[in-house]
Amino acid sequence: MTITQLEYVVAVDTYRSFVAAADKCFVTQPTLSMQIQKLEDTLGVKLFDRSKQPVTPTEIGIDIINQARILLAEGEKIKEIISDRQKELSGELKVGIIPTVAPYILPKILHGFIAKYPQVKLIVSEQTTEQIVQQLKLGTLDCGILSTPLHESSLIEIPVFYENFVAYVSKHSKLYKKKHIDPDDIDMEEIWVLNEGHCMREQVLNICQRRRSTQGFQHFEYNSGSVETLKRMVDQNNGATILPELALTDLTDKQMDRVRYFKSPEPAREVSIVIQRNYLKRRMIEALKNEILEFVPKRMKHKKKKEVMEF
């Protein structure tokens, strides 16, 4: 049994294809297949059901592959011991981030992070919560920046900040006349929401849950894929929407006049850095967390007088 064989096995499990795994491992497909066959002969068991497409691990293969991931992660920690002795961080950090957080965090922290850690290559991708969780479990991402809690036992959540939700309303909405609003004030018929698959959609619906049982959702076909589009829909088509507070950063004075805060306790979302239990690149991830904390306002660093919305 060799480290290379374990890497090949994990690659096939991750990409569910011998061809794709070979490409990612920079070897020919026959070479990769031969090494996996040798490992199976050594162990006396079949790790993959090759008759299925995509390729799937056998029942015993699932357990062996999970252990292989642990062994490979522990091996990488040897490199981290050496890296921790060095003054300068270096290497790649693969980060997944949800689209409702990315535009309000990344532009603010990237320049400072790159300036402080020029030897670190950040590889950032915007994806849904479900996609990021899956890639964290497979080890193809080092960390995720997500709204939590996720209730995933295999992952660790490190809360970074707590961001209030606010209402953004048109002058024709009855909410415009209020100084502070209550969830019961919201008319679900006029609310613009994100598409299915966005965790923030469910959080918004949970804010309004007391009205959900009594009102229909006739206008939910008019939903959107981005927070910025929600703002534009209110500006141009009236109604109202719910925004994360950091989305207010670039609003004009005229637009800020349309913002209404909720009464205490204010609905909020918990934003965390999420990692595997056997995670690597601890110093890089800690550096990323600290850069975010330098940017977010002090009031967002605690959840006092806030109600965290689940999804």
Tab-separated table of C-alpha atoms in Angstrom:
chain	number	residue	atom	x	y	z
A	1	MET	CA	0.000	0.000	0.000
A	2	THR	CA	1.453	3.375	-1.027
A	3	ILE	CA	0.497	7.009	-0.567
A	4	THR	CA	0.193	7.313	-4.348
A	5	GLN	CA	-2.304	4.460	-4.487
A	6	LEU	CA	-4.396	6.082	-1.770
A	7	GLU	CA	-4.319	9.401	-3.653
A	8	TYR	CA	-5.557	7.662	-6.798
A	9	VAL	CA	-8.364	5.915	-4.913
A	10	VAL	CA	-9.519	9.178	-3.340
A	11	ALA	CA	-9.392	10.918	-6.722
A	12	VAL	CA	-11.623	8.289	-8.329
A	13	ASP	CA	-14.082	8.586	-5.446
A	14	THR	CA	-14.083	12.385	-5.748
A	15	TYR	CA	-14.608	12.580	-9.517
A	16	ARG	CA	-16.400	9.219	-9.946
A	17	SER	CA	-14.443	8.587	-13.111
A	18	PHE	CA	-11.104	6.861	-13.776
A	19	VAL	CA	-10.458	9.164	-16.736
A	20	ALA	CA	-11.176	12.371	-14.790
A	21	ALA	CA	-9.203	11.130	-11.777
A	22	ALA	CA	-6.189	10.337	-13.953
A	23	ASP	CA	-6.369	13.805	-15.488
A	24	LYS	CA	-6.460	15.460	-12.050
A	25	CYS	CA	-3.553	13.308	-10.852
A	26	PHE	CA	-1.513	14.064	-14.022
A	27	VAL	CA	-1.076	10.397	-14.970
A	28	THR	CA	-2.461	8.222	-17.729
A	29	GLN	CA	-5.679	6.357	-17.095
A	30	PRO	CA	-4.001	2.902	-17.479
A	31	THR	CA	-1.375	3.873	-14.899
A	32	LEU	CA	-3.991	4.971	-12.390
A	33	SER	CA	-6.142	1.891	-13.001
A	34	MET	CA	-3.154	-0.431	-12.601
A	35	GLN	CA	-2.184	1.114	-9.254
A	36	ILE	CA	-5.731	0.857	-7.912
A	37	GLN	CA	-5.910	-2.756	-9.105
A	38	LYS	CA	-2.651	-3.488	-7.243
A	39	LEU	CA	-4.100	-1.962	-4.071
A	40	GLU	CA	-7.283	-4.014	-4.411
A	41	ASP	CA	-5.165	-7.183	-4.878
A	42	THR	CA	-3.126	-6.312	-1.778
A	43	LEU	CA	-6.242	-5.712	0.321
A	44	GLY	CA	-8.179	-8.604	-1.156
A	45	VAL	CA	-11.297	-6.509	-1.773
A	46	LYS	CA	-12.867	-4.497	-4.581
A	47	LEU	CA	-12.989	-0.772	-3.858
A	48	PHE	CA	-15.108	0.285	-6.844
A	49	ASP	CA	-18.010	-1.097	-8.836
A	50	ARG	CA	-16.720	-0.503	-12.337
A	51	SER	CA	-19.933	-1.712	-13.975
A	52	LYS	CA	-21.760	1.450	-12.947
A	53	GLN	CA	-21.498	4.874	-14.516
A	54	PRO	CA	-20.494	7.015	-12.818
A	55	VAL	CA	-18.129	4.686	-10.968
A	56	THR	CA	-19.260	4.087	-7.374
A	57	PRO	CA	-17.382	2.702	-4.366
A	58	THR	CA	-18.396	-0.679	-2.987
A	59	GLU	CA	-19.778	-0.961	0.524
A	60	ILE	CA	-16.389	-1.835	1.996
A	61	GLY	CA	-14.757	0.608	-0.407
A	62	ILE	CA	-16.624	3.508	1.221
A	63	ASP	CA	-15.058	2.735	4.609
A	64	ILE	CA	-11.586	2.214	3.165
A	65	ILE	CA	-11.739	5.426	1.106
A	66	ASN	CA	-12.850	7.426	4.158
A	67	GLN	CA	-9.851	6.068	6.056
A	68	ALA	CA	-7.600	6.871	3.094
A	69	ARG	CA	-8.761	10.497	3.260
A	70	ILE	CA	-7.832	10.616	6.942
A	71	LEU	CA	-4.402	9.090	6.275
A	72	LEU	CA	-3.669	11.547	3.472
A	73	ALA	CA	-4.783	14.481	5.617
A	74	GLU	CA	-2.532	13.356	8.453
A	75	GLY	CA	0.346	13.083	5.998
A	76	GLU	CA	-0.235	16.661	4.862
A	77	LYS	CA	0.051	17.789	8.472
A	78	ILE	CA	3.744	16.910	8.352
A	79	LYS	CA	4.137	19.600	5.699
A	80	GLU	CA	2.170	21.980	7.904
A	81	ILE	CA	4.551	21.416	10.794
A	82	ILE	CA	7.361	22.634	8.546
A	83	SER	CA	5.235	25.504	7.219
A	84	ASP	CA	4.349	26.628	10.741
A	85	ARG	CA	8.048	27.037	11.495
A	86	GLN	CA	8.410	29.384	8.568
A	87	LYS	CA	7.644	33.064	9.000
A	88	GLU	CA	5.802	33.529	5.714
A	89	LEU	CA	2.603	31.771	4.710
A	90	SER	CA	2.710	30.154	1.293
A	91	GLY	CA	0.687	27.802	-0.879
A	92	GLU	CA	-2.868	27.588	-2.181
A	93	LEU	CA	-6.041	28.195	-0.212
A	94	LYS	CA	-9.223	26.997	-1.914
A	95	VAL	CA	-12.260	28.819	-0.598
A	96	GLY	CA	-15.941	28.383	-1.405
A	97	ILE	CA	-18.292	31.267	-0.627
A	98	ILE	CA	-22.037	31.701	-1.047
A	99	PRO	CA	-23.219	34.396	-3.526
A	100	THR	CA	-25.140	36.358	-0.873
A	101	VAL	CA	-21.910	36.959	1.076
A	102	ALA	CA	-19.248	37.150	-1.649
A	103	PRO	CA	-19.902	40.637	-3.119
A	104	TYR	CA	-19.900	42.297	0.296
A	105	ILE	CA	-16.816	40.592	1.745
A	106	LEU	CA	-14.381	39.673	-1.030
A	107	PRO	CA	-13.803	43.140	-2.578
A	108	LYS	CA	-13.103	44.542	0.890
A	109	ILE	CA	-10.590	41.933	2.085
A	110	LEU	CA	-8.794	40.647	-1.010
A	111	HIS	CA	-6.363	43.540	-1.430
A	112	GLY	CA	-5.323	43.512	2.229
A	113	PHE	CA	-4.960	39.730	2.351
A	114	ILE	CA	-2.855	39.576	-0.808
A	115	ALA	CA	-0.656	42.438	0.410
A	116	LYS	CA	-0.016	40.733	3.736
A	117	TYR	CA	0.448	37.226	2.326
A	118	PRO	CA	1.910	37.543	-1.192
A	119	GLN	CA	3.007	33.888	-1.249
A	120	VAL	CA	-0.554	32.622	-0.744
A	121	LYS	CA	-2.666	31.964	-3.830
A	122	LEU	CA	-6.366	32.372	-3.055
A	123	ILE	CA	-8.632	30.269	-5.266
A	124	VAL	CA	-12.177	31.452	-4.583
A	125	SER	CA	-15.406	30.136	-6.101
A	126	GLU	CA	-18.994	31.246	-5.576
A	127	GLN	CA	-21.251	28.255	-5.035
A	128	THR	CA	-24.413	27.255	-3.214
A	129	THR	CA	-24.265	25.991	0.357
A	130	GLU	CA	-25.021	22.450	-0.799
A	131	GLN	CA	-22.172	22.481	-3.330
A	132	ILE	CA	-19.658	23.886	-0.828
A	133	VAL	CA	-20.607	21.356	1.847
A	134	GLN	CA	-20.172	18.511	-0.623
A	135	GLN	CA	-16.737	19.757	-1.727
A	136	LEU	CA	-15.603	20.248	1.866
A	137	LYS	CA	-16.491	16.630	2.589
A	138	LEU	CA	-14.583	15.495	-0.507
A	139	GLY	CA	-11.585	17.662	0.367
A	140	THR	CA	-11.624	19.680	-2.866
A	141	LEU	CA	-12.085	22.890	-0.844
A	142	ASP	CA	-10.021	23.939	2.170
A	143	CYS	CA	-12.791	26.019	3.737
A	144	GLY	CA	-16.145	27.610	3.047
A	145	ILE	CA	-17.652	30.949	4.027
A	146	LEU	CA	-21.265	30.092	4.711
A	147	SER	CA	-24.366	31.016	6.615
A	148	THR	CA	-24.708	28.660	9.567
A	149	PRO	CA	-25.670	26.554	11.493
A	150	LEU	CA	-25.498	23.691	9.003
A	151	HIS	CA	-26.012	20.791	11.435
A	152	GLU	CA	-23.333	18.730	9.647
A	153	SER	CA	-21.532	16.492	12.146
A	154	SER	CA	-18.516	15.986	9.853
A	155	LEU	CA	-17.801	19.726	9.619
A	156	ILE	CA	-16.626	22.387	12.069
A	157	GLU	CA	-18.189	25.856	12.047
A	158	ILE	CA	-16.168	28.862	13.222
A	159	PRO	CA	-18.598	31.798	13.602
A	160	VAL	CA	-17.045	35.038	12.327
A	161	PHE	CA	-19.839	37.616	12.405
A	162	TYR	CA	-23.576	38.121	12.840
A	163	GLU	CA	-25.220	40.226	10.146
A	164	ASN	CA	-28.652	41.773	10.605
A	165	PHE	CA	-31.364	41.508	8.001
A	166	VAL	CA	-33.090	44.758	6.999
A	167	ALA	CA	-36.079	45.621	4.860
A	168	TYR	CA	-35.634	47.581	1.646
A	169	VAL	CA	-38.976	49.058	0.603
A	170	SER	CA	-40.505	51.239	-2.080
A	171	LYS	CA	-42.304	54.486	-1.228
A	172	HIS	CA	-45.558	52.785	-2.197
A	173	SER	CA	-45.150	50.064	0.434
A	174	LYS	CA	-46.966	50.459	3.758
A	175	LEU	CA	-43.615	49.580	5.398
A	176	TYR	CA	-42.193	52.885	4.167
A	177	LYS	CA	-44.251	54.801	6.719
A	178	LYS	CA	-42.815	52.830	9.636
A	179	LYS	CA	-39.619	53.719	11.498
A	180	HIS	CA	-38.984	50.139	12.657
A	181	ILE	CA	-40.824	47.084	11.468
A	182	ASP	CA	-41.979	43.792	12.910
A	183	PRO	CA	-42.126	40.540	10.912
A	184	ASP	CA	-45.912	40.638	11.283
A	185	ASP	CA	-45.929	43.903	9.315
A	186	ILE	CA	-44.655	42.201	6.167
A	187	ASP	CA	-47.094	41.461	3.374
A	188	MET	CA	-45.808	38.350	1.631
A	189	GLU	CA	-47.599	39.432	-1.543
A	190	GLU	CA	-45.113	42.282	-2.103
A	191	ILE	CA	-41.844	40.590	-1.074
A	192	TRP	CA	-39.206	39.810	-3.679
A	193	VAL	CA	-37.130	36.743	-2.727
A	194	LEU	CA	-34.200	34.722	-4.005
A	195	ASN	CA	-34.582	31.573	-6.071
A	196	GLU	CA	-34.790	28.093	-4.605
A	197	GLY	CA	-31.386	26.783	-3.531
A	198	HIS	CA	-30.258	29.943	-1.727
A	199	CYS	CA	-30.099	29.569	2.055
A	200	MET	CA	-31.005	33.259	2.424
A	201	ARG	CA	-34.363	32.579	0.777
A	202	GLU	CA	-35.272	30.194	3.578
A	203	GLN	CA	-33.994	32.610	6.204
A	204	VAL	CA	-36.200	35.369	4.780
A	205	LEU	CA	-39.199	33.049	4.761
A	206	ASN	CA	-38.449	32.135	8.367
A	207	ILE	CA	-38.447	35.818	9.320
A	208	CYS	CA	-41.944	36.022	7.877
A	209	GLN	CA	-43.104	32.613	9.124
A	210	ARG	CA	-45.990	33.975	11.176
A	211	ARG	CA	-47.576	35.301	7.982
A	212	ARG	CA	-46.801	32.227	5.889
A	213	SER	CA	-49.649	30.196	7.352
A	214	THR	CA	-52.258	32.805	6.478
A	215	GLN	CA	-51.116	34.144	3.100
A	216	GLY	CA	-50.317	32.587	-0.231
A	217	PHE	CA	-47.256	33.004	-2.411
A	218	GLN	CA	-48.784	34.183	-5.656
A	219	HIS	CA	-45.810	36.342	-6.600
A	220	PHE	CA	-42.992	33.944	-5.763
A	221	GLU	CA	-42.525	33.215	-9.443
A	222	TYR	CA	-41.029	36.710	-9.584
A	223	ASN	CA	-37.876	35.789	-7.740
A	224	SER	CA	-34.214	36.447	-8.398
A	225	GLY	CA	-30.764	34.914	-8.320
A	226	SER	CA	-28.926	37.801	-6.664
A	227	VAL	CA	-29.348	40.273	-3.836
A	228	GLU	CA	-28.419	43.169	-6.137
A	229	THR	CA	-31.266	42.243	-8.469
A	230	LEU	CA	-33.692	42.261	-5.537
A	231	LYS	CA	-32.764	45.880	-4.816
A	232	ARG	CA	-33.283	46.859	-8.438
A	233	MET	CA	-36.667	45.138	-8.523
A	234	VAL	CA	-37.829	47.265	-5.589
A	235	ASP	CA	-36.401	50.424	-7.173
A	236	GLN	CA	-38.127	49.833	-10.486
A	237	ASN	CA	-41.191	47.733	-9.661
A	238	ASN	CA	-42.126	48.716	-6.093
A	239	GLY	CA	-42.764	46.136	-3.375
A	240	ALA	CA	-40.139	45.240	-0.761
A	241	THR	CA	-37.333	42.795	-0.094
A	242	ILE	CA	-35.111	41.652	2.767
A	243	LEU	CA	-31.361	42.361	2.509
A	244	PRO	CA	-28.269	41.446	4.550
A	245	GLU	CA	-26.966	44.594	6.233
A	246	LEU	CA	-23.613	44.600	4.409
A	247	ALA	CA	-25.562	45.056	1.169
A	248	LEU	CA	-26.272	48.627	2.300
A	249	THR	CA	-22.622	49.684	1.971
A	250	ASP	CA	-22.913	51.156	-1.527
A	251	LEU	CA	-26.432	52.559	-1.343
A	252	THR	CA	-27.070	56.187	-2.227
A	253	ASP	CA	-28.721	58.541	0.266
A	254	LYS	CA	-31.948	58.193	-1.707
A	255	GLN	CA	-31.779	54.414	-1.445
A	256	MET	CA	-30.889	54.507	2.260
A	257	ASP	CA	-34.170	56.356	2.800
A	258	ARG	CA	-35.868	53.104	1.763
A	259	VAL	CA	-34.158	50.975	4.427
A	260	ARG	CA	-36.153	49.908	7.483
A	261	TYR	CA	-34.646	48.066	10.446
A	262	PHE	CA	-36.465	45.419	12.438
A	263	LYS	CA	-37.427	45.771	16.076
A	264	SER	CA	-35.218	43.988	18.632
A	265	PRO	CA	-34.346	41.169	18.632
A	266	GLU	CA	-33.350	41.802	15.038
A	267	PRO	CA	-33.312	38.837	12.645
A	268	ALA	CA	-29.736	38.063	11.619
A	269	ARG	CA	-27.600	35.466	9.933
A	270	GLU	CA	-24.524	33.831	11.385
A	271	VAL	CA	-21.646	33.782	8.893
A	272	SER	CA	-18.930	31.238	9.598
A	273	ILE	CA	-15.796	29.718	8.175
A	274	VAL	CA	-16.576	26.031	7.753
A	275	ILE	CA	-13.896	23.337	7.652
A	276	GLN	CA	-13.439	19.580	7.822
A	277	ARG	CA	-12.768	18.051	11.224
A	278	ASN	CA	-9.322	16.957	9.999
A	279	TYR	CA	-8.685	20.274	8.328
A	280	LEU	CA	-5.357	21.541	7.052
A	281	LYS	CA	-3.849	24.971	6.357
A	282	ARG	CA	-4.752	26.239	9.810
A	283	ARG	CA	-2.592	29.374	9.642
A	284	MET	CA	-3.971	30.414	6.253
A	285	ILE	CA	-7.558	29.924	7.391
A	286	GLU	CA	-6.893	31.852	10.596
A	287	ALA	CA	-5.354	34.665	8.538
A	288	LEU	CA	-8.452	34.763	6.323
A	289	LYS	CA	-10.707	34.903	9.376
A	290	ASN	CA	-8.703	37.775	10.888
A	291	GLU	CA	-8.875	39.734	7.637
A	292	ILE	CA	-12.669	39.428	7.624
A	293	LEU	CA	-12.857	40.492	11.268
A	294	GLU	CA	-10.825	43.609	10.483
A	295	PHE	CA	-13.435	44.622	7.924
A	296	VAL	CA	-16.775	43.880	9.608
A	297	PRO	CA	-18.206	46.504	12.003
A	298	LYS	CA	-17.785	45.872	15.723
A	299	ARG	CA	-21.528	45.439	16.237
A	300	MET	CA	-21.476	42.396	13.940
A	301	LYS	CA	-18.918	40.528	16.035
A	302	HIS	CA	-21.499	39.420	18.597
A	303	LYS	CA	-25.127	38.266	18.489
A	304	LYS	CA	-26.459	40.344	21.366
A	305	LYS	CA	-30.085	41.401	20.739
A	306	LYS	CA	-30.160	39.347	17.526
A	307	GLU	CA	-32.148	36.292	16.537
A	308	VAL	CA	-30.147	33.991	14.251
A	309	MET	CA	-32.322	32.734	11.401
A	310	GLU	CA	-31.896	29.103	10.413
A	311	PHE	CA	-32.677	27.678	6.988
